Every structure is written in structure tokens, then in C-alpha cells.
mmCIF file of C-alpha atoms in Angstrom:
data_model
loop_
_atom_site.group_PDB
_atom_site.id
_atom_site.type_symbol
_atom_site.label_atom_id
_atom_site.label_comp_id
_atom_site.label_asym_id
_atom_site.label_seq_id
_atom_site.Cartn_x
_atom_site.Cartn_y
_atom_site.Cartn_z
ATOM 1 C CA UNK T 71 -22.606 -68.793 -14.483
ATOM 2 C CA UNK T 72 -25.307 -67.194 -16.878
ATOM 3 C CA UNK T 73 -27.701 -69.724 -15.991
ATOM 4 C CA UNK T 74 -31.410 -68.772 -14.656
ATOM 5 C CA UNK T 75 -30.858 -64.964 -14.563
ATOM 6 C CA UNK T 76 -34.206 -64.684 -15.531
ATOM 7 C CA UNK T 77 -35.903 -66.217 -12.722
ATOM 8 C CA UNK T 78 -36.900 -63.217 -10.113
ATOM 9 C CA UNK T 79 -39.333 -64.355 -7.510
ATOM 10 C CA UNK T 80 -39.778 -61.023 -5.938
ATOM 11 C CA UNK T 81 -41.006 -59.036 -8.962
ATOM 12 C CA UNK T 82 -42.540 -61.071 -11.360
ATOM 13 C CA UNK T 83 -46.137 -62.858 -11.018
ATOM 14 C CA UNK T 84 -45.468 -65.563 -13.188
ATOM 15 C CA UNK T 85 -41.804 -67.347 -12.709
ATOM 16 C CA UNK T 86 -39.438 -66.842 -15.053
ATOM 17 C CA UNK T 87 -40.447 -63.835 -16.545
ATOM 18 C CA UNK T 88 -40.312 -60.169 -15.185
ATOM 19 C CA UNK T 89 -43.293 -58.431 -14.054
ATOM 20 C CA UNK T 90 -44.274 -55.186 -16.076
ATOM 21 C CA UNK T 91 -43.957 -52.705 -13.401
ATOM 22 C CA UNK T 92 -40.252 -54.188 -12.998
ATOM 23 C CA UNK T 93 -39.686 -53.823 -16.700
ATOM 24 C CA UNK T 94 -41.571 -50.286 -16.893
ATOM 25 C CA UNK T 95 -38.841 -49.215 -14.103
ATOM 26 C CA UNK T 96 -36.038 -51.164 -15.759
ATOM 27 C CA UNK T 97 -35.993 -49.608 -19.715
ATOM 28 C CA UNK T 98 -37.242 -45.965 -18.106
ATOM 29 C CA UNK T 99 -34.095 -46.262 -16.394
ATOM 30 C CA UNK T 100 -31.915 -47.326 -19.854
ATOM 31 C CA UNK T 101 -33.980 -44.360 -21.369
ATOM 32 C CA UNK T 102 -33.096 -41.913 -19.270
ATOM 33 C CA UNK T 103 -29.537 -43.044 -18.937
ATOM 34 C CA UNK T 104 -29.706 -43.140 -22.960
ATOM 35 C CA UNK T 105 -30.974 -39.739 -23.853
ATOM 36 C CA UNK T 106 -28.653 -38.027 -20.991
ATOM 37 C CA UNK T 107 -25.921 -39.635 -22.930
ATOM 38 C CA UNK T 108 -26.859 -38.198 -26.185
ATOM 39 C CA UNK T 109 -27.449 -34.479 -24.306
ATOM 40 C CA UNK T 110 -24.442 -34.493 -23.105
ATOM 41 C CA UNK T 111 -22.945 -34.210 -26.458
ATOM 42 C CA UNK T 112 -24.826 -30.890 -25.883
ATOM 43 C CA UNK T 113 -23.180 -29.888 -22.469
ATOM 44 C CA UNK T 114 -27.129 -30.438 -21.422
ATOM 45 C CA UNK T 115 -28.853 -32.214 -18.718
ATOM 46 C CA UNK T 116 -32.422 -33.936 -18.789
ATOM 47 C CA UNK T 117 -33.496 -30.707 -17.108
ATOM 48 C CA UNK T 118 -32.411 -27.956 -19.090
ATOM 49 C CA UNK T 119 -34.204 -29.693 -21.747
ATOM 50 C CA UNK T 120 -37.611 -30.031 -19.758
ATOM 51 C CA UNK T 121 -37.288 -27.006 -18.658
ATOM 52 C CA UNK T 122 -36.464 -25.128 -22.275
ATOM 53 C CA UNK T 123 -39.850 -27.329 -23.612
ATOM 54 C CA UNK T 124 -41.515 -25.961 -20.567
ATOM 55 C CA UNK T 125 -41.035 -22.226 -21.554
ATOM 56 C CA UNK T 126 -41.417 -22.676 -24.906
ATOM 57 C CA UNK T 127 -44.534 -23.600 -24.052
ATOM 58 C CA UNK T 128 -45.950 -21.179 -21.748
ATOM 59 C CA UNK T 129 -43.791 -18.067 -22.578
ATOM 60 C CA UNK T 130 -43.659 -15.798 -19.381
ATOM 61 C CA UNK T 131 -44.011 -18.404 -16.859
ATOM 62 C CA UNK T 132 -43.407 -17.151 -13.741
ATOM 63 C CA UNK T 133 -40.149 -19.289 -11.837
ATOM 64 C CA UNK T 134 -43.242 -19.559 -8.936
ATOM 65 C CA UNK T 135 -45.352 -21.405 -11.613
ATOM 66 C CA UNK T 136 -42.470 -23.008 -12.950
ATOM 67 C CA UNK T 137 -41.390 -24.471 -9.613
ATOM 68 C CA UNK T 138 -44.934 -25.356 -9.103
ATOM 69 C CA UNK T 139 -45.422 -27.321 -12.582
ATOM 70 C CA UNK T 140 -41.858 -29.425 -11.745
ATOM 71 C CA UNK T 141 -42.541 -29.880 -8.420
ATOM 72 C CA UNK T 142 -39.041 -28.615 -7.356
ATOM 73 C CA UNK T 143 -38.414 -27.054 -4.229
ATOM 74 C CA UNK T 144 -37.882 -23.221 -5.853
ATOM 75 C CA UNK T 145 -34.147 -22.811 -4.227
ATOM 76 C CA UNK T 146 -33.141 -25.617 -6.078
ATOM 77 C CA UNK T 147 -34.748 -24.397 -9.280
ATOM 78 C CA UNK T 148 -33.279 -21.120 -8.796
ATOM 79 C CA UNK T 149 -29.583 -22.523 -9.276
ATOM 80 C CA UNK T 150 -30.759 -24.355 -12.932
ATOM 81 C CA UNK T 151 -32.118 -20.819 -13.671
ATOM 82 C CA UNK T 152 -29.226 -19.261 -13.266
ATOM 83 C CA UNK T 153 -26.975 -21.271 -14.755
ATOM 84 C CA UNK T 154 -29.203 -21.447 -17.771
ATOM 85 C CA UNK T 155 -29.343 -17.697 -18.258
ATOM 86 C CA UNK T 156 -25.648 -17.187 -17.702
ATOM 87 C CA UNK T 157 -25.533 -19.774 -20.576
ATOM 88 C CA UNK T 158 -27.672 -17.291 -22.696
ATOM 89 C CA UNK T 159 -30.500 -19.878 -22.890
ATOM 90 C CA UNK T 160 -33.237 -18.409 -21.117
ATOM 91 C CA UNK T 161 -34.061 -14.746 -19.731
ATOM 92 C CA UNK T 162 -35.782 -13.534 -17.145
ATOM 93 C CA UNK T 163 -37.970 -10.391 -17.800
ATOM 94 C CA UNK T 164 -38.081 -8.426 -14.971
ATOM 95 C CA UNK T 165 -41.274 -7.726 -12.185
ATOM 96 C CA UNK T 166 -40.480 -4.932 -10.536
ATOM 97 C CA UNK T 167 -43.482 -5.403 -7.806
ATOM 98 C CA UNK T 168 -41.731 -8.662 -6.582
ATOM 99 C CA UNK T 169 -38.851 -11.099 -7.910
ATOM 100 C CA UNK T 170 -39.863 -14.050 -7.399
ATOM 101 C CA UNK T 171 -42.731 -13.097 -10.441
ATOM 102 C CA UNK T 172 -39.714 -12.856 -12.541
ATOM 103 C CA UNK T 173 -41.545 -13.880 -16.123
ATOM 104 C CA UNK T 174 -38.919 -16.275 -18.145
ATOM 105 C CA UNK T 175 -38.434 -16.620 -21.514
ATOM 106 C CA UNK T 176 -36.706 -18.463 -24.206
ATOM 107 C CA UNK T 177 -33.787 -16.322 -26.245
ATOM 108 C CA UNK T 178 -32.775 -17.178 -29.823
ATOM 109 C CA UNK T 179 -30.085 -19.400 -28.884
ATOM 110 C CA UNK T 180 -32.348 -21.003 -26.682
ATOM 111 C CA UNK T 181 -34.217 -21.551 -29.342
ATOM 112 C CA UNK T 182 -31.801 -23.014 -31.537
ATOM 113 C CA UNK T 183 -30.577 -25.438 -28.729
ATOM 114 C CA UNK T 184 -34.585 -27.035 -28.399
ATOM 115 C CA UNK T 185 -34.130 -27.755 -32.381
ATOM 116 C CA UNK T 186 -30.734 -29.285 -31.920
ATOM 117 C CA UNK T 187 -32.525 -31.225 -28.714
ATOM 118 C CA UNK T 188 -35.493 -32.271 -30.305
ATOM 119 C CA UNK T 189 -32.791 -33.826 -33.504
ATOM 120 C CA UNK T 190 -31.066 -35.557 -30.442
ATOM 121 C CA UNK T 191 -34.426 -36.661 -28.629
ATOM 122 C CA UNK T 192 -35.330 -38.114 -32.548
ATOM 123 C CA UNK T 193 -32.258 -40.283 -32.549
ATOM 124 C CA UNK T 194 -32.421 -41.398 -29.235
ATOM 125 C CA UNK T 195 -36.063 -42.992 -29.852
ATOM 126 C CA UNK T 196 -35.248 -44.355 -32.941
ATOM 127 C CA UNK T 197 -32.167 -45.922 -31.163
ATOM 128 C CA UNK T 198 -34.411 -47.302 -28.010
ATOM 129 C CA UNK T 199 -37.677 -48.519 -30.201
ATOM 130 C CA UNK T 200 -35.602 -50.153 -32.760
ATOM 131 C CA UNK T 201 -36.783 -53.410 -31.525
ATOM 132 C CA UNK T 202 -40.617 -52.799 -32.327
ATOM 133 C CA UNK T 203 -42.853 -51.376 -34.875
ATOM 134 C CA UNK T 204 -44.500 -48.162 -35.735
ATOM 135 C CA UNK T 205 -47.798 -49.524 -34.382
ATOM 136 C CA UNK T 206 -46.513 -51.244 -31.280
ATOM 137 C CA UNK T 207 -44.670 -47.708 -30.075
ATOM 138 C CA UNK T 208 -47.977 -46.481 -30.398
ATOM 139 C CA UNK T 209 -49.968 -49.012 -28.802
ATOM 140 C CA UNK T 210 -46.952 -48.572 -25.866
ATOM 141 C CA UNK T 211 -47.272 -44.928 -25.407
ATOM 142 C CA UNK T 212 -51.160 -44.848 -24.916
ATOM 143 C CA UNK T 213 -50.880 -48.044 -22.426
ATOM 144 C CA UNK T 214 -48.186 -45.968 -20.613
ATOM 145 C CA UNK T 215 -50.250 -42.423 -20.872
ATOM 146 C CA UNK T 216 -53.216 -44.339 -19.579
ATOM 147 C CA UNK T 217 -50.825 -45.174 -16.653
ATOM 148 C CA UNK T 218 -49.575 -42.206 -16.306
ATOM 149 C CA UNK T 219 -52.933 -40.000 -16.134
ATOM 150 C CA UNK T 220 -54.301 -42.961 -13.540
ATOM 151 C CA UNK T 221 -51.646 -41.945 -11.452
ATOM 152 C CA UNK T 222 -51.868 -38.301 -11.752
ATOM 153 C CA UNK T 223 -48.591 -37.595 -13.655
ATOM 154 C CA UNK T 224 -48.307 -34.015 -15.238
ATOM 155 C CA UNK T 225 -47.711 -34.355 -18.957
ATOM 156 C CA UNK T 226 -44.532 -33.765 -20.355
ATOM 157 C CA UNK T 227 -42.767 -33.597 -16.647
ATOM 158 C CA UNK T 228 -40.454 -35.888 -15.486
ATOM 159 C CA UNK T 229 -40.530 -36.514 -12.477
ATOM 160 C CA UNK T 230 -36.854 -36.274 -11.516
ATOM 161 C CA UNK T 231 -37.154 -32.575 -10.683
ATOM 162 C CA UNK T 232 -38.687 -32.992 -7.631
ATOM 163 C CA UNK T 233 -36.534 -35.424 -5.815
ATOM 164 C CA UNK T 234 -33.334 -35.065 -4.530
ATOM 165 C CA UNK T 235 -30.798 -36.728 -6.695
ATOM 166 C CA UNK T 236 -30.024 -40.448 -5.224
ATOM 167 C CA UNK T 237 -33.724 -40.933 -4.892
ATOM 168 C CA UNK T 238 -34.804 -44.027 -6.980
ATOM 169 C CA UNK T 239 -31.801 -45.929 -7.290
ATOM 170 C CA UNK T 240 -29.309 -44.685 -4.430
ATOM 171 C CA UNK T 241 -28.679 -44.291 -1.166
ATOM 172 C CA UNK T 242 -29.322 -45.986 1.765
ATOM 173 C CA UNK T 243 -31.794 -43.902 3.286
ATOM 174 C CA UNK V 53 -51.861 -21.181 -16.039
ATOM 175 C CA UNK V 54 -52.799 -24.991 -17.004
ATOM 176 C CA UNK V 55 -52.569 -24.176 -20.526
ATOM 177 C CA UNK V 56 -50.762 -26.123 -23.123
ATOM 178 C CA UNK V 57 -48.706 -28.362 -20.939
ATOM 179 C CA UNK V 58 -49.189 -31.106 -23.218
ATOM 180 C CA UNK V 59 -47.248 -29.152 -25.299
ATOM 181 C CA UNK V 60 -44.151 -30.919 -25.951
ATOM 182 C CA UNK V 61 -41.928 -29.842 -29.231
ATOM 183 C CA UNK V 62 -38.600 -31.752 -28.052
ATOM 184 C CA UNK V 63 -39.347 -34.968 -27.291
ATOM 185 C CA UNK V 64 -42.702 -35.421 -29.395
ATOM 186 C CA UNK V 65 -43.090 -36.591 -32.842
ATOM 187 C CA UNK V 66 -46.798 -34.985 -32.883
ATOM 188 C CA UNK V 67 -47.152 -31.973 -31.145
ATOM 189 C CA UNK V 68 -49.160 -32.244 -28.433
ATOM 190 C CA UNK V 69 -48.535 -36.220 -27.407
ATOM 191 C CA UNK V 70 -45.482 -37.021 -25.563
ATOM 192 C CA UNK V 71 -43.492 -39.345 -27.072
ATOM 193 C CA UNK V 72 -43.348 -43.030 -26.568
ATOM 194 C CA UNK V 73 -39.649 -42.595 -25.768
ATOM 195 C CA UNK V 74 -40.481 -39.584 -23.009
ATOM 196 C CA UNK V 75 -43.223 -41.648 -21.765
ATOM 197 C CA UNK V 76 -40.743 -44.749 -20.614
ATOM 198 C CA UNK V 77 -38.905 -42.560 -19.077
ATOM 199 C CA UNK V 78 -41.505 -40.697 -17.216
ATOM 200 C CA UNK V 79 -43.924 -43.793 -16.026
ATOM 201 C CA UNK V 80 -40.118 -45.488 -15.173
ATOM 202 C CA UNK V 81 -38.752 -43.057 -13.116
ATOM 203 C CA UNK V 82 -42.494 -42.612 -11.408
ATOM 204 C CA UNK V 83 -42.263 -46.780 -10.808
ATOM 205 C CA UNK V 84 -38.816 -46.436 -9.266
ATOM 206 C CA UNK V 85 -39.525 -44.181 -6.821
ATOM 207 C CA UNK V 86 -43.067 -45.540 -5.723
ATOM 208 C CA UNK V 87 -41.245 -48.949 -5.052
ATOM 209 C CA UNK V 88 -38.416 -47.483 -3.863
ATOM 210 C CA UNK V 89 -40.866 -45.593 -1.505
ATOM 211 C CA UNK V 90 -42.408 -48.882 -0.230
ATOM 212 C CA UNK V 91 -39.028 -50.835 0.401
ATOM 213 C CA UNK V 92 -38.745 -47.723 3.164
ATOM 214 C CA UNK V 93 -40.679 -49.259 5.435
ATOM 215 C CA UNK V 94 -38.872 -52.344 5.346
ATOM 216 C CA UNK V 95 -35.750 -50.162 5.625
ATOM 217 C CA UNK V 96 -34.369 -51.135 2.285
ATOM 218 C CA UNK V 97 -33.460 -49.598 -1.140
ATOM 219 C CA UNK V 98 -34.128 -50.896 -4.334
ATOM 220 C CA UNK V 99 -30.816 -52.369 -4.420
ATOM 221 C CA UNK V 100 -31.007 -54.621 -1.563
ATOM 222 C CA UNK V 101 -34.029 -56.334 -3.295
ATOM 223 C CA UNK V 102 -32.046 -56.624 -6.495
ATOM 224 C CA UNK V 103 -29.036 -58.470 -4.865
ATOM 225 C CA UNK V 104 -31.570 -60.274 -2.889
ATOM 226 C CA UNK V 105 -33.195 -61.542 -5.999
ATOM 227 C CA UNK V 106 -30.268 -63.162 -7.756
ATOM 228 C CA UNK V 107 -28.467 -64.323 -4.855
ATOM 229 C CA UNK V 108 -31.740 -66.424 -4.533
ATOM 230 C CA UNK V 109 -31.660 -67.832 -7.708
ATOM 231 C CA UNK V 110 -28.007 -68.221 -8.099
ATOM 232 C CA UNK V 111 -26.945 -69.431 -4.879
ATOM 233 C CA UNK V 112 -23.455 -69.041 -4.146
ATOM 234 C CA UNK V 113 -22.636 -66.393 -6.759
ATOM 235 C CA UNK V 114 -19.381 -64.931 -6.345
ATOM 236 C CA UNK V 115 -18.923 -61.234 -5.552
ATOM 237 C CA UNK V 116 -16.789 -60.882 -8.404
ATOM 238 C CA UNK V 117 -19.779 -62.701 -10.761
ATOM 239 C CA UNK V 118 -22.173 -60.301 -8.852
ATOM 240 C CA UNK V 119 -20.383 -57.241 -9.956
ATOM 241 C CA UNK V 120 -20.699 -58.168 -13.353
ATOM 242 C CA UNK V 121 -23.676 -59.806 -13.748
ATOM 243 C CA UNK V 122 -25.109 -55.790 -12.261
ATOM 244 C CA UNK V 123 -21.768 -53.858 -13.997
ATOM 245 C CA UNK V 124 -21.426 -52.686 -10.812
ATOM 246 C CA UNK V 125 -17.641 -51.056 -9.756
ATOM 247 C CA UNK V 126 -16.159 -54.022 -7.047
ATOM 248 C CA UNK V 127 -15.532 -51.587 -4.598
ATOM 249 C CA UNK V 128 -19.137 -49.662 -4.548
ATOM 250 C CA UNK V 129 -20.826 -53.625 -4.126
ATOM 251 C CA UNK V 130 -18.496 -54.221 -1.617
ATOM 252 C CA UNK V 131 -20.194 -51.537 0.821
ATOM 253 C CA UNK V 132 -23.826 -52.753 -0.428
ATOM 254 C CA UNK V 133 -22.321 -56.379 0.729
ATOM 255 C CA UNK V 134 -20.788 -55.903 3.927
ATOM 256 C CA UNK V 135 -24.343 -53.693 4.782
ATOM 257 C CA UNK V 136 -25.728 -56.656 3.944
ATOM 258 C CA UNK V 137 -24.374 -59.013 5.911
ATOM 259 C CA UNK V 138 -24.329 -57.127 9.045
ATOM 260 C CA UNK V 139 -28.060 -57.209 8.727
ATOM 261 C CA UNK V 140 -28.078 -60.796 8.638
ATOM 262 C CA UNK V 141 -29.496 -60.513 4.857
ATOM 263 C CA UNK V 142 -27.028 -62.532 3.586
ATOM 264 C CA UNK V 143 -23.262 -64.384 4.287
ATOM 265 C CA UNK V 144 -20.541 -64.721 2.990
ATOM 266 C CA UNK V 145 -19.123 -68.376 2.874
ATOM 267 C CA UNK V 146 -15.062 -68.167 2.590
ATOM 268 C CA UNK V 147 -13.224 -69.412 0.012
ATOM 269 C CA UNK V 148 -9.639 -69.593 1.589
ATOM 270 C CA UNK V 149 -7.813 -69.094 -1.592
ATOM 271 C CA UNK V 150 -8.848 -66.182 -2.474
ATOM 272 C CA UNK V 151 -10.523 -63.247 -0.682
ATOM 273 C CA UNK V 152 -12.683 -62.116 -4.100
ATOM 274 C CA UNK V 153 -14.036 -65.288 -4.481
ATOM 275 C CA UNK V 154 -16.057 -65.251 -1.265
ATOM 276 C CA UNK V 155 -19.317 -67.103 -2.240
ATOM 277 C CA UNK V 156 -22.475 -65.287 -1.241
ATOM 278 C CA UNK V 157 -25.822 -66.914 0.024
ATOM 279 C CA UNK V 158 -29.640 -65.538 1.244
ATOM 280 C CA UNK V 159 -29.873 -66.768 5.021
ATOM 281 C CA UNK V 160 -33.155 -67.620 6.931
ATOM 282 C CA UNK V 161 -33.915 -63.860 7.595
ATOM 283 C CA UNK V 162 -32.581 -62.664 3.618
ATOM 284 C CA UNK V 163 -35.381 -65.310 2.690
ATOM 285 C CA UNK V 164 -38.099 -64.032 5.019
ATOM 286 C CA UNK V 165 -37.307 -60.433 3.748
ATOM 287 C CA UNK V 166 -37.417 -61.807 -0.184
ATOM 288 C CA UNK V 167 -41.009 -62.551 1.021
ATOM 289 C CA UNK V 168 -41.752 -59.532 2.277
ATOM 290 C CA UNK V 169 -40.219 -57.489 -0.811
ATOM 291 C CA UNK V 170 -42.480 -59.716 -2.767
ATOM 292 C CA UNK V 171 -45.597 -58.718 -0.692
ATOM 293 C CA UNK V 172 -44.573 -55.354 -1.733
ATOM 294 C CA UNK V 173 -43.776 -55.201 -5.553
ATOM 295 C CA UNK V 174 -47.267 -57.350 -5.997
ATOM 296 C CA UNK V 175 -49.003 -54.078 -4.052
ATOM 297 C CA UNK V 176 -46.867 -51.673 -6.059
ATOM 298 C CA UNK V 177 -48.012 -53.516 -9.022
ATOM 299 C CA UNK V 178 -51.218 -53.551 -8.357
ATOM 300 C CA UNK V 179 -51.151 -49.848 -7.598
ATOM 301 C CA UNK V 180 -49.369 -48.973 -10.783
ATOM 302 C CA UNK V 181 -50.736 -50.433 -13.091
ATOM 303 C CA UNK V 182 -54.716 -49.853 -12.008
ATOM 304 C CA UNK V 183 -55.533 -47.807 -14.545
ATOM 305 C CA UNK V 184 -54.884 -50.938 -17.152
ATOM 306 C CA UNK V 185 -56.347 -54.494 -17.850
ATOM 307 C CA UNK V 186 -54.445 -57.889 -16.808
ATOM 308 C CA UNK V 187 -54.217 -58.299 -20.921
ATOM 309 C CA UNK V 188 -52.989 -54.686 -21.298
ATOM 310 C CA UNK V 189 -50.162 -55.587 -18.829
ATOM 311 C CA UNK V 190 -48.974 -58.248 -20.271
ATOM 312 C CA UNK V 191 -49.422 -56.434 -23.857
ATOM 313 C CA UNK V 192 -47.562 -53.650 -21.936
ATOM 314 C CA UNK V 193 -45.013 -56.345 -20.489
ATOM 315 C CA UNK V 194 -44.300 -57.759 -24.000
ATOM 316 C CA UNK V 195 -43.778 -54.771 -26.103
ATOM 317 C CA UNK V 196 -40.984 -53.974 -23.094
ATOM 318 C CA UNK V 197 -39.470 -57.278 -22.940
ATOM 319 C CA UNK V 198 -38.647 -56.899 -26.851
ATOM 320 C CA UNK V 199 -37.250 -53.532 -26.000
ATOM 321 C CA UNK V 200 -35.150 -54.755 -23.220
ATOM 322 C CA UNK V 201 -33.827 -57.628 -25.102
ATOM 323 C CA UNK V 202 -33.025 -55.542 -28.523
ATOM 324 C CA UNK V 203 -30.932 -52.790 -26.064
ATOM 325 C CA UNK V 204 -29.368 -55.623 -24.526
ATOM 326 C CA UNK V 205 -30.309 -55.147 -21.203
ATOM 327 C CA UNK V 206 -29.445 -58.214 -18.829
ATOM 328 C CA UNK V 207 -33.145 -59.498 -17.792
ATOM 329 C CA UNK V 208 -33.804 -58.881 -13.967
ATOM 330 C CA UNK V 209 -31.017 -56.220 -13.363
ATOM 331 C CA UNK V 210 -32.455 -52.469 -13.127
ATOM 332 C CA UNK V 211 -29.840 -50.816 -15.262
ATOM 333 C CA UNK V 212 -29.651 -48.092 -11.449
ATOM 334 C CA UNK V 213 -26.388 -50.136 -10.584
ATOM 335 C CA UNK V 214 -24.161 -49.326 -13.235
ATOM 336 C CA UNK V 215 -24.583 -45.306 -12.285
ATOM 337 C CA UNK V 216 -23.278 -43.289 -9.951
ATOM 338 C CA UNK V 217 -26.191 -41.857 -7.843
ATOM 339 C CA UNK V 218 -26.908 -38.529 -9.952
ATOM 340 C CA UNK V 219 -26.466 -40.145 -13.162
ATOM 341 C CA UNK V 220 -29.885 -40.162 -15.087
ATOM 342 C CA UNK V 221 -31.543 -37.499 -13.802
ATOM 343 C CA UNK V 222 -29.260 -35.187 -11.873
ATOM 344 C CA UNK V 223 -26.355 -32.894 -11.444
ATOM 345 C CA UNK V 224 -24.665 -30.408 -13.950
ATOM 346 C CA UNK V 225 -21.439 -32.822 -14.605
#
């Protein structure tokens, strides 16, 4: 029953053997899967991390800009706002002039939860690169950055935020 | 307000370069939905191609073995299956003994499709991957392969199935 799994004539150029944009989509997906895991220990999801890195950042980023950077429709970011300030991770300073300026900001605890992500986000690559050397995961991540600016990627920003949640992999629209 | 995006404390282990880990992710979930994107206008998702794929080179897989070769629950490939089949993608051949063991099998038009999705992931390809050599690629495919074999990750199977739909990227539970 295990025999010729390998063989995938509709992805790979040569027989036999995947193609890399299959395996770029296939191990992104394990990684993502992998380091939500590991934030959940944190009651966090992938984007209450990208967005605490975000505003650690660029302290006082409007949630205009902010929307703009993820590419998230802002109603949508609004509710991860929220829920992220009730959980004393982020504040918004105020505008007066108009609230959708509101400036946000990381608090202490906010703070402390980006160390105790970037520990997690430390493990997690260890975990997933185990399989090749200090050099190689180099040599990986400029290949991938080089594919990444060619196809006008923001750095840092997944880009998860900006599609509704059974894109990719779901759905049968 | 472009400054310091490249900033990325969590995931990074040098401050200003995302991580190789981060990168995966990013350039995967990018992949996913550019493909996924194309299969649209063949009115597919990424799925379809998948079962597609190893029902072609395991002919008369059951849908019991096809659940497990993606982890998939029986019940959720069930839906993807009947869909199938009332596209005239693929048929069922009975086994009258038992109702799970149904053997399933690409017909004429599955095959024609399989051709199609191939025209498809060579373009994505193609388009992906532009901004890197042919010996980069496979450089690129290699390192991945290694990756995806030392995380155990079945070759050929996008790790999607095993997830509910927001898993990965979505959703506060």
C-alpha cells in the first residue's frame, strides 16, 4: 500500500520527485501548523505574535497603517485589537481628532509575552531545521528572501492576515 | 511610515533578517494561495489536485487507505469524494463486502483535468520561483526535501488535510 507515494505527475518536473514550489507550500504549511502549536501553549495565535513584532517595531502605529502593512480588511483587524488590549497586551493611545488614528502601543506585559514568543519561535526552528546545517538554513533563507522580494512580499508579514480563513487549503469555493 | 519593517525581534535570530523558519512559512503560505488561486479557474481547490494526484499513481486506493495516507478524518474525505465523483473526476468501483472498502479510480475526464492541473503548477512554478536560477531551485528543492523527510512529512501530501480549515493561520480557538 506504501508503494510509489512519491510519484506526483502534476507538481513535479522531473518524475518521482516533488517540485520545489510543491515542497515550498508543503513544509510552510508543517511550519505554520508547528509554531501555532507551540503558541498555543501561550493562549496565542500566529497573529497576535505578528502583530506584537509589528508594534514593537514601529511604536505608535496607527490601526489605519497597521491594517495597511497586514493587508487586513480594518473590521477584521479591529476584533484582534480588541481582544488583544482586553488581554492587557497592547494599548491604544488615544486621537482625539479621529479614532481610527488611534496610535497603538506595546504595554509591559506585552512586552514580556514577545520574550516568551521569541523563546518559543527559538525552539520551534531548532525543532523544524534539525535536519540541516547552520550554513544550509542560511543558504535557504536568502534563496527564499530572494523569492520573496521577487514577488513583492512585505518583510516580516505573513500573509495569512489578509485572507479569509479557509483560503489556501479549504473550501470549495 | 516604511521604517524598520524588517525589524523582526520574535522570530529572528539577527535582528533585522527574518528567520529561515519565518521565511518557510511566509514564501509557503504565499505558494498556497497563488496555486490555490489558479486551480479557480478550473473550479478546483488544492485538494482536488492532491486526491487527483495519488489516485493516479495508486490506482484503486481505498478510501479508507486514502484517509490515511492524507490523515484526513473519514467523514470530512467522504464529502471531498462524493464532490468528486459527481463531477465525473473520479468513481468509485464497489466492493460488495464492505461499503469502506470502495476502491477509487481517475476516469477519462479526472485524467484530462490531472493535465490541466499540471499546465498550471508548471506556470505557478515558473511564476514563483522567477526571481531564482534552475540550480537555485533545485538547491532550494533539496535543502526542503531533507527538511520534509527529517519532520516526517509523507512526500506528496500538503500537510492542509490533516487541519480543520482555520487551523494554521486563523481563528482565536
Amino acid at each position: 500500500m506504501k508503494k510509489s507515494r512519491t510519484t506526483s505527475t502534476a507538481c513535479s518536473r522531473r518524475p518521482g520527485r516533488p517540485s520545489p514550489s510543491f515542497l515550498i507550500a508543503q513544509v510552510g504549511a508543517h511550519a505554520a501548523s508547528q509554531f501555532a502549536e507551540r503558541l498555543r501553549k501561550l493562549k496565542l495565535v500566529p497573529q497576535h505574535s505578528g502583530i506584537l513584532r509589528i508594534l514593537n517595531s514601529t511604536p505608535g502605529i496607527t490601526q489605519q497603517a497597521l491594517a495597511a502593512t497586514l493587508e487586513m480588511v480594518p473590521s477584521r483587524l479591529v476584533v484582534l485589537v480588541d481582544d488583544m488590549e482586553q488581554r492587557g497586551l497592547i494599548e491604544r493611545r488615544g486621537n482625539p481628532e479621529d479614532r481610527r488614528r488611534y496610535a497603538l502601543h506595546v504595554t509591559e506585559k506585552g512586552h514580556s509575552t514577545l520574550e516568551a514568543i521569541s523563546r518559543i519561535a527559538r525552539e520551534h526552528s531548532q525543532a523544524l531545521l534539525a535536519g540541516i546545517s547552520e550554513d544550509e538554513q542560511q543558504q535557504l533563507a536568502t534563496l527564499l528572501q530572494r523569492i520573496a522580494d521577487q514577488q513583492g512580499l512585505t518583510r516580516g508579514v505573513h500573509p495569512g492576515y489578509r485572507h479569509s480563513a479557509h483560503d489556501g487549503h479549504g473550501g470549495f469555493e
